[in-house]
PDB file of C-alpha atoms in Angstrom:
ATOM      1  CA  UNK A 989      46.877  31.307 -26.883  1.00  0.00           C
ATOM      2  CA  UNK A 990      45.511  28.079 -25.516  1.00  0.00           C
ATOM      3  CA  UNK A 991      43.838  25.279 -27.143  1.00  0.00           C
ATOM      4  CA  UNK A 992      41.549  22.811 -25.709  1.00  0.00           C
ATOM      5  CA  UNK A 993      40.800  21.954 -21.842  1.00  0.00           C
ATOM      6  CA  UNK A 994      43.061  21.411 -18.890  1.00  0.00           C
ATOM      7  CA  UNK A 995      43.047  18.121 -17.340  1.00  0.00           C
ATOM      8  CA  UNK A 996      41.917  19.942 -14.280  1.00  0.00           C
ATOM      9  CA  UNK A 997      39.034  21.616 -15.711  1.00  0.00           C
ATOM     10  CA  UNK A 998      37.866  18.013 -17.184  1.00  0.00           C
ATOM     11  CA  UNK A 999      37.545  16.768 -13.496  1.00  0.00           C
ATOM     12  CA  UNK A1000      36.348  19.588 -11.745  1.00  0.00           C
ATOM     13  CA  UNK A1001      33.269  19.106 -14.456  1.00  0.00           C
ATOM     14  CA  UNK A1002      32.964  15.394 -13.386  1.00  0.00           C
ATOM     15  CA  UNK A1003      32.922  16.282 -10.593  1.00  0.00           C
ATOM     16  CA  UNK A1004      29.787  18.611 -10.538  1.00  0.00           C
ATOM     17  CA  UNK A1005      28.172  16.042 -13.197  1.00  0.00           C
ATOM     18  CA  UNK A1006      28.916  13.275  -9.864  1.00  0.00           C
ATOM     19  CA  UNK A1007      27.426  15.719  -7.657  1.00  0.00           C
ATOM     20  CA  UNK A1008      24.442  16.054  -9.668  1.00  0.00           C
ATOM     21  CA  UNK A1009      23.227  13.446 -10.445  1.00  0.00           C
ATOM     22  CA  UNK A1010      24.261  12.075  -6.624  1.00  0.00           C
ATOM     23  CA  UNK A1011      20.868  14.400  -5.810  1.00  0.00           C
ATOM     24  CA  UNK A1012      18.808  13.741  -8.284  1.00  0.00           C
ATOM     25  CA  UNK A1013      18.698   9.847  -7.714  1.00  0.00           C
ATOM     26  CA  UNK A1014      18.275  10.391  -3.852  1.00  0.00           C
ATOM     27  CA  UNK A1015      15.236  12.573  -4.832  1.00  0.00           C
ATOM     28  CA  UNK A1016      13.941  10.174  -7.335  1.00  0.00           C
ATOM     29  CA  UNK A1017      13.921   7.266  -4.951  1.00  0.00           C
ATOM     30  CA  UNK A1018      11.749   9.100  -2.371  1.00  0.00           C
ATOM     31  CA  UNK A1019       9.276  10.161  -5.161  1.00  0.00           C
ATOM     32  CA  UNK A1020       9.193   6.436  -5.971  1.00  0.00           C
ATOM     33  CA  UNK A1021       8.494   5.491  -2.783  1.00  0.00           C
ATOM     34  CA  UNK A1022       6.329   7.713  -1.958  1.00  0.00           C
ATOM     35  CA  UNK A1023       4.286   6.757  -5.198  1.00  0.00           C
ATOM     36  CA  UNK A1024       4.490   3.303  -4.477  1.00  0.00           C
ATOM     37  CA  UNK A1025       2.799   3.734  -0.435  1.00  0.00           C
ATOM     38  CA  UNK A1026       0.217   6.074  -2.004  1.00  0.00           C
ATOM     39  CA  UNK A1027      -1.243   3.747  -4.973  1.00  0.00           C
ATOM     40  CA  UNK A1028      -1.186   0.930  -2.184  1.00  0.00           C
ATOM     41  CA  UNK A1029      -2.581   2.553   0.252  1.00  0.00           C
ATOM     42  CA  UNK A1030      -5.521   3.737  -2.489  1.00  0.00           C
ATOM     43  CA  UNK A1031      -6.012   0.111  -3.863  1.00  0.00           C
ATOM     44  CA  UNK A1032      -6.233  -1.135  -0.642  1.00  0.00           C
ATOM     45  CA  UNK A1033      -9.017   1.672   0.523  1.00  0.00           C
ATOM     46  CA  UNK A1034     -10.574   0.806  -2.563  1.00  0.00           C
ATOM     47  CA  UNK A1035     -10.828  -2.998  -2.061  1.00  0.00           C
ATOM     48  CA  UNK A1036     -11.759  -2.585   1.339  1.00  0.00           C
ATOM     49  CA  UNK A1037     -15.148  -0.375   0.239  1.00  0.00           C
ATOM     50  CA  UNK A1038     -15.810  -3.302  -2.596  1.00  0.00           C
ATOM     51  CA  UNK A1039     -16.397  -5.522   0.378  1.00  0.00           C
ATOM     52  CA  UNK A1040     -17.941  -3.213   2.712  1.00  0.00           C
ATOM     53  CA  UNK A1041     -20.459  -2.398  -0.683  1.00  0.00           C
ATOM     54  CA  UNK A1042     -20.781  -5.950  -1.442  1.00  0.00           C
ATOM     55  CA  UNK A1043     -21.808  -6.787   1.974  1.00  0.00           C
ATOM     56  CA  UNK A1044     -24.344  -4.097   2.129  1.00  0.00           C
ATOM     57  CA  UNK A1045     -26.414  -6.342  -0.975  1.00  0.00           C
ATOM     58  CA  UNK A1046     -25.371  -9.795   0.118  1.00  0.00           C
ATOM     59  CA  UNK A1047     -27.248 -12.043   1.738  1.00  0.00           C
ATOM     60  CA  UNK A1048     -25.114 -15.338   2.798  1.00  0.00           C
ATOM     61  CA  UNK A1049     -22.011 -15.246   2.169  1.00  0.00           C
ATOM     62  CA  UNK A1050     -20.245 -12.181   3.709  1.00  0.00           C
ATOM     63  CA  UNK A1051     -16.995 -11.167   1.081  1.00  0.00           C
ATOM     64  CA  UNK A1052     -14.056 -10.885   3.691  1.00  0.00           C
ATOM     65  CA  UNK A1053     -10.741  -9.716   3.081  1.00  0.00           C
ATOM     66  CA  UNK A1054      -7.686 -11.932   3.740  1.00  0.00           C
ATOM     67  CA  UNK A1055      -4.366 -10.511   4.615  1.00  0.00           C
ATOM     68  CA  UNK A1056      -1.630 -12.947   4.446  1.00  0.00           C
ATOM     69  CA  UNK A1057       1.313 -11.221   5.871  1.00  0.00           C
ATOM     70  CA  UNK A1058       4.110 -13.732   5.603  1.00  0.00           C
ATOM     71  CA  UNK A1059       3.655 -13.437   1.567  1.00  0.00           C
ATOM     72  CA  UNK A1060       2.569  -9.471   2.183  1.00  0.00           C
ATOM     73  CA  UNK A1061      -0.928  -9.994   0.023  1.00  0.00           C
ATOM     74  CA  UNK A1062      -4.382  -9.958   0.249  1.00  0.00           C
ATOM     75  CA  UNK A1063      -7.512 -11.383  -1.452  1.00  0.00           C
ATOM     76  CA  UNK A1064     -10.974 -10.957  -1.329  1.00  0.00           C
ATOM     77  CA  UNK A1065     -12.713 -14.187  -0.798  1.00  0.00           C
ATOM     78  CA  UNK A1066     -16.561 -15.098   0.041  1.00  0.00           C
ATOM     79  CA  UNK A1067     -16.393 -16.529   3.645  1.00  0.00           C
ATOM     80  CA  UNK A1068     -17.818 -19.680   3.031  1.00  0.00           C
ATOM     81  CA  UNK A1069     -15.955 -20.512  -0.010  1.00  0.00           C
ATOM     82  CA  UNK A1070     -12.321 -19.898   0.448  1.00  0.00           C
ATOM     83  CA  UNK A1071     -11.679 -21.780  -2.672  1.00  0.00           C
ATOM     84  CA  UNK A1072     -13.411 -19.632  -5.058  1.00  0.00           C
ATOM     85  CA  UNK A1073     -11.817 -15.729  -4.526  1.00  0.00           C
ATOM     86  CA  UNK A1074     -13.821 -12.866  -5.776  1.00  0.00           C
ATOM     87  CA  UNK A1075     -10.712 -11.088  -6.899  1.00  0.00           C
ATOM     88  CA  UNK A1076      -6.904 -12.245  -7.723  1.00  0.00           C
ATOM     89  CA  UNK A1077      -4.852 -11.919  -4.844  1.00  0.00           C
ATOM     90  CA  UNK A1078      -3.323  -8.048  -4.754  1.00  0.00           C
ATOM     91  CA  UNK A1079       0.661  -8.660  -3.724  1.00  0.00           C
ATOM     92  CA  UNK A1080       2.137  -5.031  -2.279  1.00  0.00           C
ATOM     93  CA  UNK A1081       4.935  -3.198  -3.710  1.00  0.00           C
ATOM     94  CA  UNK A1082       8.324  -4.149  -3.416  1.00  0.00           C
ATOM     95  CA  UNK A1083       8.878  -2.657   0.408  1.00  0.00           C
ATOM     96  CA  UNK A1084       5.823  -1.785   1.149  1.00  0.00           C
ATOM     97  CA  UNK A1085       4.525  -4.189   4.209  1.00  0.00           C
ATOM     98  CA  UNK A1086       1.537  -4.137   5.618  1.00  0.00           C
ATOM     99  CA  UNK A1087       0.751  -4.251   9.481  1.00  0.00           C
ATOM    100  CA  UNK A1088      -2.706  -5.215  11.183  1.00  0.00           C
ATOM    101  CA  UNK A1089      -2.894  -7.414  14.091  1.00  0.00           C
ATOM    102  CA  UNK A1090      -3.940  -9.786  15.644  1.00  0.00           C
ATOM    103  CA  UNK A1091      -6.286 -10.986  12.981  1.00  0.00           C
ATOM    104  CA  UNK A1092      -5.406 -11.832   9.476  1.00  0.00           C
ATOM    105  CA  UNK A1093      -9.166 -10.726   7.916  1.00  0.00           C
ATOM    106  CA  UNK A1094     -11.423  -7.387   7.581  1.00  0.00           C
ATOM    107  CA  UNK A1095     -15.364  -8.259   7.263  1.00  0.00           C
ATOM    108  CA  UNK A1096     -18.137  -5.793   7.706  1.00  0.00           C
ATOM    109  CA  UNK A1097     -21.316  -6.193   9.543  1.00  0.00           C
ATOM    110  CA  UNK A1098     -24.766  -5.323   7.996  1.00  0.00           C
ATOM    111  CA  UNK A1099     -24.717  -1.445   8.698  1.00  0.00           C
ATOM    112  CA  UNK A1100     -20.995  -1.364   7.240  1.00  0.00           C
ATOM    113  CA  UNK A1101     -19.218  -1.528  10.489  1.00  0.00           C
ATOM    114  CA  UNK A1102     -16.189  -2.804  10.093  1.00  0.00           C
ATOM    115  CA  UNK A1103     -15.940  -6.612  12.251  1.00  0.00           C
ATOM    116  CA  UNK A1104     -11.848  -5.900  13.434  1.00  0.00           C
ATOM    117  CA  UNK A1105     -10.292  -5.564  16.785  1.00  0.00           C
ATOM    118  CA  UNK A1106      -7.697  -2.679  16.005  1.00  0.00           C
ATOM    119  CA  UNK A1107      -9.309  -0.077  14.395  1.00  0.00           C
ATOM    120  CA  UNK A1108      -6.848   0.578  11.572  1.00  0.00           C
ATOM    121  CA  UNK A1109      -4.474  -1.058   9.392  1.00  0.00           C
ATOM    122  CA  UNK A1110      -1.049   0.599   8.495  1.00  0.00           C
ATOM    123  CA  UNK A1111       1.387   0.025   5.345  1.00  0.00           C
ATOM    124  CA  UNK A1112       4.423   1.017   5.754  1.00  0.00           C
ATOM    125  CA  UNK A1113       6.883   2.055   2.931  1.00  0.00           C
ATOM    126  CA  UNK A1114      10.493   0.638   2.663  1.00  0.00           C
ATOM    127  CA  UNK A1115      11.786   4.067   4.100  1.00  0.00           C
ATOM    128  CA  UNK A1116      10.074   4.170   6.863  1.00  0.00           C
ATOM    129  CA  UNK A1117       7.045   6.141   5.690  1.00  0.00           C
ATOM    130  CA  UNK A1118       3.834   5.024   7.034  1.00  0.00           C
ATOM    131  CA  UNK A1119       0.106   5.992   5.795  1.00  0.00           C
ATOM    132  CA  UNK A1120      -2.884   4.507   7.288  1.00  0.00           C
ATOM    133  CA  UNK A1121      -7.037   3.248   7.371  1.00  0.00           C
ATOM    134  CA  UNK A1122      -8.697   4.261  10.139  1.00  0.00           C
ATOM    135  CA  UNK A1123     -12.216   2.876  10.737  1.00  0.00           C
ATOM    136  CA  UNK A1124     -14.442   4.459  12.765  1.00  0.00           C
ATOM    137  CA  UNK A1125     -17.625   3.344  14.914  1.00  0.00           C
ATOM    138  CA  UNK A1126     -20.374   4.016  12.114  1.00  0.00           C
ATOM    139  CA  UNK A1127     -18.434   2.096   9.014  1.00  0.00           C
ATOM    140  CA  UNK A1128     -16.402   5.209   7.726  1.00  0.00           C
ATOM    141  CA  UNK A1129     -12.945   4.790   6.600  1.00  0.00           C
ATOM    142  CA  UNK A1130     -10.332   7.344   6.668  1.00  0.00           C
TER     143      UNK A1130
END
């Protein structure tokens, strides 16, 4: 009659432990990151209507937002007082870039058009995942 467990059955049960948990961090760091693009991509959507709402009501001083890509941030500001930000400046994720060119700021015009040359902005996640803003000809975003 035998007592306790072979050395051999000991690390074949490592082994499967090893193999386990091997898949279940690979499959927790794409749920991460694919958290992390979709709450950016939502703030960011949601900033982007503040302005476009708060230029609908303002007279003056258009709000603009400010994308500083070197730092991978962005603020909302009122144009003619960069000094004095309406919000504190949103910094992305860890890996999570953001891509809009050539232009570093998004205003709106009057009828909520956005004022930008390309006509989306793109964040991009640290695994190559990419989710975007598109803005169409009558001020929607998508």
């Amino acid at each position: 009659m035998q007592r306790g467990l072979a050395t051999l059955e000991i690390v074949i049960a490592v082994m499967i432990i090893a193999v386990l948990a091997k898949v279940a961090t690979l499959n927790a760091a794409r749920v991460i990151d694919r958290a992390e693009l979709d709450y950016e991509i939502k703030r960011l959507y949601s900033d982007l209507r503040l302005v476009q709402s708060m230029d609908r009501i303002s007279e003056g001083d258009k709000p603009t937002l400010f994308i500083n890509k070197d730092k991978n941030l962005y603020q909302i500001f009122r144009e003619a007082a960069l000094n004095n930000p309406i919000r504190e400046p949103h910094e992305l994720s860890y890996g999570v870039t953001i891509y809009y060119t050539p232009q570093n700021k998004i205003s709106f015009a009057a009828n909520g058009v956005a004022n930008i040359a390309p006509d989306h902005i793109t964040l991009k996640s640290r695994r190559g995942k990419t989710k975007e803003i598109t803005f169409d000809t009558v001020g929607r975003m998508r």
